[in-house]
Structure formats: structure tokens, C-alpha cells
PDB file of C-alpha atoms in Angstrom:
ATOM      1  CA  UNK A   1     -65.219  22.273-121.924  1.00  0.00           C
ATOM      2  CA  UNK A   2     -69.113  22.101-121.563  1.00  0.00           C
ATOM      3  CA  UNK A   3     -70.547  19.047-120.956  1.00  0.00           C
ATOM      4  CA  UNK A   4     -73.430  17.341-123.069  1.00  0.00           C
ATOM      5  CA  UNK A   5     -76.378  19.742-123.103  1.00  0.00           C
ATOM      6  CA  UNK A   6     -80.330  19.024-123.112  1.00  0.00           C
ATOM      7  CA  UNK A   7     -83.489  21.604-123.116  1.00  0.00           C
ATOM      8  CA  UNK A   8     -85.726  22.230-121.991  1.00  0.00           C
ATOM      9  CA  UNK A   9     -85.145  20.831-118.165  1.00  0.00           C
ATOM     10  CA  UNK A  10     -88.575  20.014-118.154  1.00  0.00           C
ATOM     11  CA  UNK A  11     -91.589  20.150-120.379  1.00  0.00           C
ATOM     12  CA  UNK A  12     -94.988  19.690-120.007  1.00  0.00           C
ATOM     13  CA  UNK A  13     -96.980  18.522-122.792  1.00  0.00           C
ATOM     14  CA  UNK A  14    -100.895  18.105-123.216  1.00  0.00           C
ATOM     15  CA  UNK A  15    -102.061  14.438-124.757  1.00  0.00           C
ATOM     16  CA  UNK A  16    -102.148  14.920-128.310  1.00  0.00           C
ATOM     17  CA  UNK A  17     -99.418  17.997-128.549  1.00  0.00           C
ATOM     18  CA  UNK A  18     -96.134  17.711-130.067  1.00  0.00           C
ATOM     19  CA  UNK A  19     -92.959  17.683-128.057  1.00  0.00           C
ATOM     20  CA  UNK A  20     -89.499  18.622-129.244  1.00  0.00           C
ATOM     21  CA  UNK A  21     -86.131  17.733-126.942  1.00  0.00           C
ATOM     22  CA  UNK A  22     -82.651  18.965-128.361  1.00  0.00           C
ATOM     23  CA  UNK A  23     -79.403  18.379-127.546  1.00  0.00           C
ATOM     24  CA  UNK A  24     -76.286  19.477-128.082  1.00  0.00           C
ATOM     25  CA  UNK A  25     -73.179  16.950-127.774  1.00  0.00           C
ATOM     26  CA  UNK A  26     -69.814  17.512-126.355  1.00  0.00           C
ATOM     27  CA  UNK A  27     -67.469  19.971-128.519  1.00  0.00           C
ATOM     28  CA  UNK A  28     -66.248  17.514-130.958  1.00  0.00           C
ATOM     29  CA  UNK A  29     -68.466  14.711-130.563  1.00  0.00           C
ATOM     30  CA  UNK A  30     -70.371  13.295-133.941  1.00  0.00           C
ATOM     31  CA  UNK A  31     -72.262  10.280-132.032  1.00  0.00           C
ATOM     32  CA  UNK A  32     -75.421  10.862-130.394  1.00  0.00           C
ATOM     33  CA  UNK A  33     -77.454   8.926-128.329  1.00  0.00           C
ATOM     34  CA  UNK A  34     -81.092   9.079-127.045  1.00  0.00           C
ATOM     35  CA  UNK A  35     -82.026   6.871-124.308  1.00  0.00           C
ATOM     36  CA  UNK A  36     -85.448   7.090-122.286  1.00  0.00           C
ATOM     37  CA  UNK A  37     -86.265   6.195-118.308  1.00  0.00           C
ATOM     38  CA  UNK A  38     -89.478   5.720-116.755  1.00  0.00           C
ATOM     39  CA  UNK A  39     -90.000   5.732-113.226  1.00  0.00           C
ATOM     40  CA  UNK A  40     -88.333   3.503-111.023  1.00  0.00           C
ATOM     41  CA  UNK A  41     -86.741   1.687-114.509  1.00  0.00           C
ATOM     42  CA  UNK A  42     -83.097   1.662-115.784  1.00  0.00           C
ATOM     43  CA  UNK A  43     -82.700   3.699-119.125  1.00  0.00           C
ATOM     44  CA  UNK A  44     -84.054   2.156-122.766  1.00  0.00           C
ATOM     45  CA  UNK A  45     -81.593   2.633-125.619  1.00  0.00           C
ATOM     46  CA  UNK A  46     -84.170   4.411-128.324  1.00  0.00           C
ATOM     47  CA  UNK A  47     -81.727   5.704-131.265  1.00  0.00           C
ATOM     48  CA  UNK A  48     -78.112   6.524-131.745  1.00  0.00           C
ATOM     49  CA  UNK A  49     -77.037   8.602-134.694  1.00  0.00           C
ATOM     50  CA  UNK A  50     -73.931  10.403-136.311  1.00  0.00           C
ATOM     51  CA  UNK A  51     -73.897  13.299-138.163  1.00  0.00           C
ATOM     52  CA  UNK A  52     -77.064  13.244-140.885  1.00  0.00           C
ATOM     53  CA  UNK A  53     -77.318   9.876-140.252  1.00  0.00           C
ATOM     54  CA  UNK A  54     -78.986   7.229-137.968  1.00  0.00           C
ATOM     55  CA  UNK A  55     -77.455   4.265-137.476  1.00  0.00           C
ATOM     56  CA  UNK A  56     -79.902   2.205-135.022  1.00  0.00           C
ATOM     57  CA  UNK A  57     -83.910   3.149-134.394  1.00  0.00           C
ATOM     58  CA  UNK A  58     -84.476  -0.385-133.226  1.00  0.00           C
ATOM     59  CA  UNK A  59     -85.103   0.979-129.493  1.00  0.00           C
ATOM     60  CA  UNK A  60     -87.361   4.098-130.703  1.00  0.00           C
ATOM     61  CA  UNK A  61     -91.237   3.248-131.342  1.00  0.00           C
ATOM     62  CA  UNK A  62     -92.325   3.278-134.968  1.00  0.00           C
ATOM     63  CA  UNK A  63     -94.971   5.321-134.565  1.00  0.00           C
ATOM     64  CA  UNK A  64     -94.856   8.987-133.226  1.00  0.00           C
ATOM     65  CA  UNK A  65     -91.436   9.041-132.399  1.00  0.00           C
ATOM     66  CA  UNK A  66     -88.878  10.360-135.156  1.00  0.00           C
ATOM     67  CA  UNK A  67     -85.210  11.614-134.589  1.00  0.00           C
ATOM     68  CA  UNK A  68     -82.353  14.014-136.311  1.00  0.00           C
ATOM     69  CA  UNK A  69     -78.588  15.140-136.212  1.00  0.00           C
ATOM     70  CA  UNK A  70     -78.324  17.799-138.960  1.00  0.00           C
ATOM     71  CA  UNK A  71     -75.112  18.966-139.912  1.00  0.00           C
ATOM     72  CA  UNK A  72     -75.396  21.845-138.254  1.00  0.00           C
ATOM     73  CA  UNK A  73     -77.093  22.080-135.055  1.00  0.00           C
ATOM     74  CA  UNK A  74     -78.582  20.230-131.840  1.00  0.00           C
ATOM     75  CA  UNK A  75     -79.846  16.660-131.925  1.00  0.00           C
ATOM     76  CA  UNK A  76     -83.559  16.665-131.997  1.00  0.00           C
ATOM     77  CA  UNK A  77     -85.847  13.696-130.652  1.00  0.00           C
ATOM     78  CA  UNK A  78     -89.489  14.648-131.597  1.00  0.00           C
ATOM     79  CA  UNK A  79     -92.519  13.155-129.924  1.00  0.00           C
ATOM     80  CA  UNK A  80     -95.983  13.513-132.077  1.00  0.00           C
ATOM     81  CA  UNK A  81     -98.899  13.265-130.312  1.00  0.00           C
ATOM     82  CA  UNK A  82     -97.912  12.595-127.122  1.00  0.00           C
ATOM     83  CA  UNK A  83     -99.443   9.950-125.036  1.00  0.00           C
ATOM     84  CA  UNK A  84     -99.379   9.960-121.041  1.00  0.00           C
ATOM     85  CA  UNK A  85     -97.367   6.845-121.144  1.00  0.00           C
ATOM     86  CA  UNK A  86     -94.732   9.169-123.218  1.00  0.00           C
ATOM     87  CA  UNK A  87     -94.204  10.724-119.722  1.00  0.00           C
ATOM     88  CA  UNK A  88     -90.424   9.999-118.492  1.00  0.00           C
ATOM     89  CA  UNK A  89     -87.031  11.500-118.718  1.00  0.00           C
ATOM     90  CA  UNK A  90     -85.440  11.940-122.076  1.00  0.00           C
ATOM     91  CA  UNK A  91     -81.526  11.534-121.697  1.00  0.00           C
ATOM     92  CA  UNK A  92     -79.294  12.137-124.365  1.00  0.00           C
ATOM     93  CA  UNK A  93     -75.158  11.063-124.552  1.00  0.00           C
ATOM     94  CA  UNK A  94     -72.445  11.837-127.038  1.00  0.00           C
ATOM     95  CA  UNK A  95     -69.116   9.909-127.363  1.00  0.00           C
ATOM     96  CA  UNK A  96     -65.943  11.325-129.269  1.00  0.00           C
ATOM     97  CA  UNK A  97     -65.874   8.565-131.166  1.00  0.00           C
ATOM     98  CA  UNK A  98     -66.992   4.497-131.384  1.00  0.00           C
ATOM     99  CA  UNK A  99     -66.127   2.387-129.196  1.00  0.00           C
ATOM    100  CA  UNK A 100     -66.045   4.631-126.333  1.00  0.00           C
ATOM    101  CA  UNK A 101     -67.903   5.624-123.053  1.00  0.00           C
ATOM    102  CA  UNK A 102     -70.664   7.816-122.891  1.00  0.00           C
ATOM    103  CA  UNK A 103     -71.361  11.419-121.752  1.00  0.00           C
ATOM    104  CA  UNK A 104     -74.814  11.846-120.489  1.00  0.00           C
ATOM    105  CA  UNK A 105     -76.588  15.709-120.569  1.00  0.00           C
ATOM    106  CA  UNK A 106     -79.064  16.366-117.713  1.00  0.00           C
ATOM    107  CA  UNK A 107     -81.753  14.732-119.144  1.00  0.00           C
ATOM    108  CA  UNK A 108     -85.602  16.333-120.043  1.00  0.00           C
ATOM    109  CA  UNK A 109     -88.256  15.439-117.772  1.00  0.00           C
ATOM    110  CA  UNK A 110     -91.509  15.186-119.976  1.00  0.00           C
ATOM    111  CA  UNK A 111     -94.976  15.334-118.472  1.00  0.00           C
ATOM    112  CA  UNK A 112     -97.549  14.758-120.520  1.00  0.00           C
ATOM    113  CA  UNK A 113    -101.271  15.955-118.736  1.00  0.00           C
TER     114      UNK A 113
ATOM    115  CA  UNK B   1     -80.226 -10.856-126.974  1.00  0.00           C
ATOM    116  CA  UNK B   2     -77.754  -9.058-124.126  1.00  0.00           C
ATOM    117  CA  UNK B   3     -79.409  -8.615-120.253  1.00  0.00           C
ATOM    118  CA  UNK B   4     -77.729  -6.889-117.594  1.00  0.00           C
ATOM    119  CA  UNK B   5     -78.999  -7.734-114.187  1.00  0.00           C
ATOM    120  CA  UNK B   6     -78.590  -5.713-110.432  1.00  0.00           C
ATOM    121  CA  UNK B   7     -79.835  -8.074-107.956  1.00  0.00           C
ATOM    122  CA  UNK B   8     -79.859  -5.960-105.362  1.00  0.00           C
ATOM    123  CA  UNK B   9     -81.971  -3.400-105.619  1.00  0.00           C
ATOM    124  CA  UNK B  10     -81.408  -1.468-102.842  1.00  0.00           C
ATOM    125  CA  UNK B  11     -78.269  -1.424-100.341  1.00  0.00           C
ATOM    126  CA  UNK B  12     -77.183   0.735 -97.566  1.00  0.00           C
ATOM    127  CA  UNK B  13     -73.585   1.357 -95.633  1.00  0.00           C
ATOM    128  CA  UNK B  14     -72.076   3.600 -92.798  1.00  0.00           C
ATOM    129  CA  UNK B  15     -69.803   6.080 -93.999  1.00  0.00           C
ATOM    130  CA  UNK B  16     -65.972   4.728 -94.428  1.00  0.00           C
ATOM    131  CA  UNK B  17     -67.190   1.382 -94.879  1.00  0.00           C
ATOM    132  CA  UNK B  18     -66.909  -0.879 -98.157  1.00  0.00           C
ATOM    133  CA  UNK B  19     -69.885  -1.989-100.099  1.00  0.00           C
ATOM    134  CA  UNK B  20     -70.164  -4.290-103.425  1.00  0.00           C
ATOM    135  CA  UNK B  21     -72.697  -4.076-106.047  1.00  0.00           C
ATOM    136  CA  UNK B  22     -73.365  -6.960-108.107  1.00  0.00           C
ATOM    137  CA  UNK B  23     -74.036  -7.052-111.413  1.00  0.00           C
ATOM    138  CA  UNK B  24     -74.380 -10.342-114.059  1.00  0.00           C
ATOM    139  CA  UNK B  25     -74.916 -10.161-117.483  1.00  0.00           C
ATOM    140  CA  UNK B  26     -75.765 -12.893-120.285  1.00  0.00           C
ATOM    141  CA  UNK B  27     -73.701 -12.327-123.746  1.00  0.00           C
ATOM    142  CA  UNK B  28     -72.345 -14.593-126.787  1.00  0.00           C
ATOM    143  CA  UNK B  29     -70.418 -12.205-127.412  1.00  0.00           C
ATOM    144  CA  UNK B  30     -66.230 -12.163-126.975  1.00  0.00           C
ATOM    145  CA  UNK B  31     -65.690  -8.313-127.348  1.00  0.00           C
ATOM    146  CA  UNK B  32     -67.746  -5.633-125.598  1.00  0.00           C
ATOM    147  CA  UNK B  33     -67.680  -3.037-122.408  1.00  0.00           C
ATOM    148  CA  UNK B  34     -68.660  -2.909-119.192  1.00  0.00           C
ATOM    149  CA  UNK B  35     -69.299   0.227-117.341  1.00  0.00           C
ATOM    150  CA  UNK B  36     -71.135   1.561-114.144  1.00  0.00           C
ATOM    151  CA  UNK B  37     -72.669   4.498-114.184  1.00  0.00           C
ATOM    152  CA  UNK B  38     -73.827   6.890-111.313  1.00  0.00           C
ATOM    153  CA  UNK B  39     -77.419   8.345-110.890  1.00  0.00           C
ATOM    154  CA  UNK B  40     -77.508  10.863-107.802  1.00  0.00           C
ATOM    155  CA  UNK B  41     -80.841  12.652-106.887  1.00  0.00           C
ATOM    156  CA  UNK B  42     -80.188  15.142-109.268  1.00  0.00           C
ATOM    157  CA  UNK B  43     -80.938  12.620-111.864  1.00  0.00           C
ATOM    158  CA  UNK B  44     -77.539  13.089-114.061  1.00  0.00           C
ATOM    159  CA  UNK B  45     -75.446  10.143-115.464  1.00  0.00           C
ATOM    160  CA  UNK B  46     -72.229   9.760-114.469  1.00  0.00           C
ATOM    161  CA  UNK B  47     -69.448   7.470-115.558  1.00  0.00           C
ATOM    162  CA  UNK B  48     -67.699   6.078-112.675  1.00  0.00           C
ATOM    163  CA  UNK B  49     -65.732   2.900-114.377  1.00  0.00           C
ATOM    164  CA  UNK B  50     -65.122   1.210-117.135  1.00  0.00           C
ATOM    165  CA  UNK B  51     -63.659  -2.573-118.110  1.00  0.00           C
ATOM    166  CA  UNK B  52     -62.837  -3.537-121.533  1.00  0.00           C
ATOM    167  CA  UNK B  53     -63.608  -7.434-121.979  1.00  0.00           C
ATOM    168  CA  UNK B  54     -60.426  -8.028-123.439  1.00  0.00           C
ATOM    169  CA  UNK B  55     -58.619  -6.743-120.550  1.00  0.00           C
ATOM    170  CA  UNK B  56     -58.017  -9.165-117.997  1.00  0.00           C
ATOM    171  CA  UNK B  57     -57.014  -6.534-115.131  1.00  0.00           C
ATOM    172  CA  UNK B  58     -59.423  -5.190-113.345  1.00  0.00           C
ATOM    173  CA  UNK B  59     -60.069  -1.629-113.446  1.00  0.00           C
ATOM    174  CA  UNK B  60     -59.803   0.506-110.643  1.00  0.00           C
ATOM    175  CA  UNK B  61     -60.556   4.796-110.180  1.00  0.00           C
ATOM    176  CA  UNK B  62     -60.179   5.795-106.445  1.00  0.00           C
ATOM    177  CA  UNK B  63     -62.040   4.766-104.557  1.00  0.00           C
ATOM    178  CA  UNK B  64     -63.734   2.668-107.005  1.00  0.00           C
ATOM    179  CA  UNK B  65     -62.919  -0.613-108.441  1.00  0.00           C
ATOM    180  CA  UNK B  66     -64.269  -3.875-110.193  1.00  0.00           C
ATOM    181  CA  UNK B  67     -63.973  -7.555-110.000  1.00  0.00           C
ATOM    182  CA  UNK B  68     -64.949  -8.442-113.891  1.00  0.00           C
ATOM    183  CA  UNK B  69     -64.879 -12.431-114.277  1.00  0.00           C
ATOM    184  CA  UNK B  70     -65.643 -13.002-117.609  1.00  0.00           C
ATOM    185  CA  UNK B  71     -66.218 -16.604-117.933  1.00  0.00           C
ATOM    186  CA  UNK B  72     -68.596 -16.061-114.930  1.00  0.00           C
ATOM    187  CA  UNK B  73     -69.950 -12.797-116.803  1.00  0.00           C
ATOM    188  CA  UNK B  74     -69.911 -11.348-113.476  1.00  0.00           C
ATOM    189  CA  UNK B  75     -69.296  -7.198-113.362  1.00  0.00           C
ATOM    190  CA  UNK B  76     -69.282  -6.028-109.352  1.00  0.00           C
ATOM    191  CA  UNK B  77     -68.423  -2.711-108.420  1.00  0.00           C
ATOM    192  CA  UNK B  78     -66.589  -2.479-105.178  1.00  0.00           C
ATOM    193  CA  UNK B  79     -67.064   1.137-103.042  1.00  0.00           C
ATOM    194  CA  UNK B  80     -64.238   1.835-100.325  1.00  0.00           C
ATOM    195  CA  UNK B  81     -64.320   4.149 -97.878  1.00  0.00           C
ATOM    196  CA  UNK B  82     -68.057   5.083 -98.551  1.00  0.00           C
ATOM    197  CA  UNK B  83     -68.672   8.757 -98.439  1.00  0.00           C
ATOM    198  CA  UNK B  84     -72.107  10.503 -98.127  1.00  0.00           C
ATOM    199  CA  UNK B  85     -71.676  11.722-101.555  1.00  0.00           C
ATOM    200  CA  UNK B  86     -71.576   8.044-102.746  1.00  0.00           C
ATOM    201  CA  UNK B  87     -75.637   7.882-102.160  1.00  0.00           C
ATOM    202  CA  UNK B  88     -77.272   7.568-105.839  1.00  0.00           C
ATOM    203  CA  UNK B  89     -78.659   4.696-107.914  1.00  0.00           C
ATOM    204  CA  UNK B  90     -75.853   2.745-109.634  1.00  0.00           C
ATOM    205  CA  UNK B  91     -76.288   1.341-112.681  1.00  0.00           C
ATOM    206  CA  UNK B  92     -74.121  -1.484-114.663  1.00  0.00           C
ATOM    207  CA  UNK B  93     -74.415  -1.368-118.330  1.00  0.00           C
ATOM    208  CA  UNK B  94     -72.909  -3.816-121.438  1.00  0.00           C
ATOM    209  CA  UNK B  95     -71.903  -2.292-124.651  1.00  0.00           C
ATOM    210  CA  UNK B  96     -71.346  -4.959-127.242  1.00  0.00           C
ATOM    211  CA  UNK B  97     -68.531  -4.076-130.222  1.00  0.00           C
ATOM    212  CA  UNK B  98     -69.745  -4.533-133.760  1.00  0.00           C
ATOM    213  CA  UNK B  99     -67.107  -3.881-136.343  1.00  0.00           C
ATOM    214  CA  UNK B 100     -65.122  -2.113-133.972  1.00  0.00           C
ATOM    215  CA  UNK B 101     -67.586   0.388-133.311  1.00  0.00           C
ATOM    216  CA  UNK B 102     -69.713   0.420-130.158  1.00  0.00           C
ATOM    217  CA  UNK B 103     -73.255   0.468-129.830  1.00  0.00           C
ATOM    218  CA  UNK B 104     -76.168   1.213-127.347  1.00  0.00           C
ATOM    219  CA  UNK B 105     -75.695   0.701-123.847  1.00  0.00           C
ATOM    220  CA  UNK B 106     -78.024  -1.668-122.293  1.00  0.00           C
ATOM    221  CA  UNK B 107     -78.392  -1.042-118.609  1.00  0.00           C
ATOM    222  CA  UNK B 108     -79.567  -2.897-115.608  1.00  0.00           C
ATOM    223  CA  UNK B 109     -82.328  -1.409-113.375  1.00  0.00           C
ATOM    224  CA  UNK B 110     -79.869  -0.429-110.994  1.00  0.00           C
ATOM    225  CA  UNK B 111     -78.972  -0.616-107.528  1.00  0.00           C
ATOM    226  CA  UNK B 112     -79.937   2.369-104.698  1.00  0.00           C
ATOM    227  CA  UNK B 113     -77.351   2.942-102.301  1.00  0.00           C
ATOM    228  CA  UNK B 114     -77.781   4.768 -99.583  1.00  0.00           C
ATOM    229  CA  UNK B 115     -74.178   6.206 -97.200  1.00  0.00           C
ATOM    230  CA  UNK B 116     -75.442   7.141 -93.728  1.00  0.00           C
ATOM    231  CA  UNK B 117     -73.203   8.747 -90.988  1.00  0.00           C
TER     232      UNK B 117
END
């Protein structure tokens, strides 16, 4: 049973360039969950949605920063015109259903130049 | 507004030995989650426990347990024999219940333990 997936590993971004981080949940799992972590920090809740839907953005920025779960396909957390503070790892987690713990993928490591 | 707090932010053991991470958090609320989660070098998340408020025994995986005290809102995680493998950041996070259904985790800014031989 694969775990939750994320790619790219890593991604480098120039300021101003548009960055796109997918990921795939657990076989089964409808609820998403994007969470960011700068250096040296603890990870910021930014958006958590279910299928088509999001059902909290109060963690993601309102600017730049948009989000999607189609129906079919990876998760996608989409970064316009990236900034050098945008520069952290990008974790995603999926849970089976809600209440219930957390799976976390490998995270993306952004760098923006 | 919930907080999560690691006081300690970094701790260190000898291998077999038991170490305790603290971790407080402020709530009004009656029904929610507790959970610590693993960070090792490579950087991925992993669950190690978890402790339904409701439930008034603590939970316990191994070689890993808790003591929750609720009315102190107190969450420590309790290591035994420490292994080498144990060495990661630990982090304590709250998930509050709304309608049932849970919500974001909102994590401390962990604790770095380091297991030496």
C-alpha cells in the first residue's frame, strides 16, 4: 500500500516564476492536507480539502497561493510568482477519513533564487 | 486560538536510557487529539502516538508512551530504551474536533533529540 506521495523532491524556482507541487494521497483517502515549514520552524497548516472541495484556506496566503483536489487526479498547491520568502518545504497529508491521524508524503523542498 | 508549546528545544540521551519530551498546550475546547509526530534527518513525518481527549488512559506503542493530563493540558511523550534510530525532531501537535470531523493540525516547534552510544 503506497504511502502519501509528493513531486517533485525538490524544485527550484526563479523570483517571479510559477511553482506547481502535487500530491497524491493514500489509496482511498478523500482528505488532503497542505502544510508548509520554514527553517528551523514547526509546520503551518495552509489548506485542507476533500474531493472538489476546500474546506479551510484560512492558513494559505490570499495572494499568490491557490489550491485543488479534482476528482480525478493529484492534489495541486500552486505558488504564483514566487517570492524568496516562499522558499521552505511543502508537506502534504491525507487521512481516510475525519477525525483521524495524518499520513505525511516526503515533502517538496522549494528554493526560490 | 489553540498553541502547542515544546519547551525544550533540544535534548540528548545515551542509548537504552529513558527520555521525556514535554509538551503543553492552551485549548477551550473539550474534544480534540493529541499526537506526536517524528521528523528524522530525512525530513519525513511520522506518526508515533496518538491520545484521544476523551480517553482517560494513556496511550502507549512500544517503546513509546504518553502521560496526557488534561486538566493540566499537559501532552509528554516518554522514550524507553532509547535507540540510535530514535534521533529526529519530535513534534506534538493538537487537532481540535468540529462536528465530529477533525481539522488542521497545529504543531509545536518541536523538540531535537539526539541518542548517542
Amino acid at each position: 500500500n503506497a504511502g502519501v506521495m509528493q513531486n517533485p523532491r525538490h524544485l527550484v524556482r526563479r523570483r517571479g516564476q510559477e511553482a506547481r507541487l502535487r500530491c497524491s494521497p493514500m489509496k482511498g483517502h478523500s482528505h488532503v492536507y497542505w502544510y508548509r515549514q520554514l527553517p528551523e520552524e514547526g509546520l503551518k497548516f495552509m489548506v485542507y480539502l476533500q474531493k472538489e472541495n476546500i474546506i479551510d484556506e484560512s492558513g494559505m496566503p490570499k495572494e499568490r497561493f491557490s489550491a485543488e483536489f479534482p476528482k480525478e487526479g493529484p492534489s495541486i498547491l500552486r505558488i504564483q510568482q514566487v517570492v524568496r520568502g516562499d522558499s521552505a518545504a511543502y508537506f502534504c497529508a491525507s487521512s481516510l477519513f475525519s477525525p483521524n491521524e495524518q499520513f505525511f508524503g516526503p515533502g517538496t523542498r522549494l528554493t526560490v533564487l | 486560538a489553540q498553541t502547542v508549546t515544546q519547551s525544550q528545544p533540544e535534548m540528548s540521551v545515551q542509548e537504552a536510557e529513558t527520555v521525556t519530551l514535554s509538551c503543553t498546550y492552551d485549548t477551550s475546547e473539550n474534544n480534540y487529539y493529541l499526537f506526536w509526530y517524528k521528523q528524522p534527518p530525512s525530513r519525513q513525518m511520522i506518526l508515533v502516538i496518538r491520545q484521544e481527549a476523551y480517553k482517560q488512559q494513556n496511550a502507549t506503542e512500544n517503546r513509546f508512551s504518553v502521560n496526557f493530563q488534561k486538566a493540566a493540558k499537559s501532552f509528554s511523550l516518554k522514550i524507553s530504551d532509547s535507540q540510535l534510530g530514535d534521533t529526529a525532531m519530535y513534534f506534538c501537535a493538537f487537532m481540535k474536533l468540529a462536528n465530529q470531523a477533525g481539522t488542521a493540525l497545529i504543531f509545536g516547534k518541536g523538540t531535537t533529540l539526539s541518542v548517542s552510544s
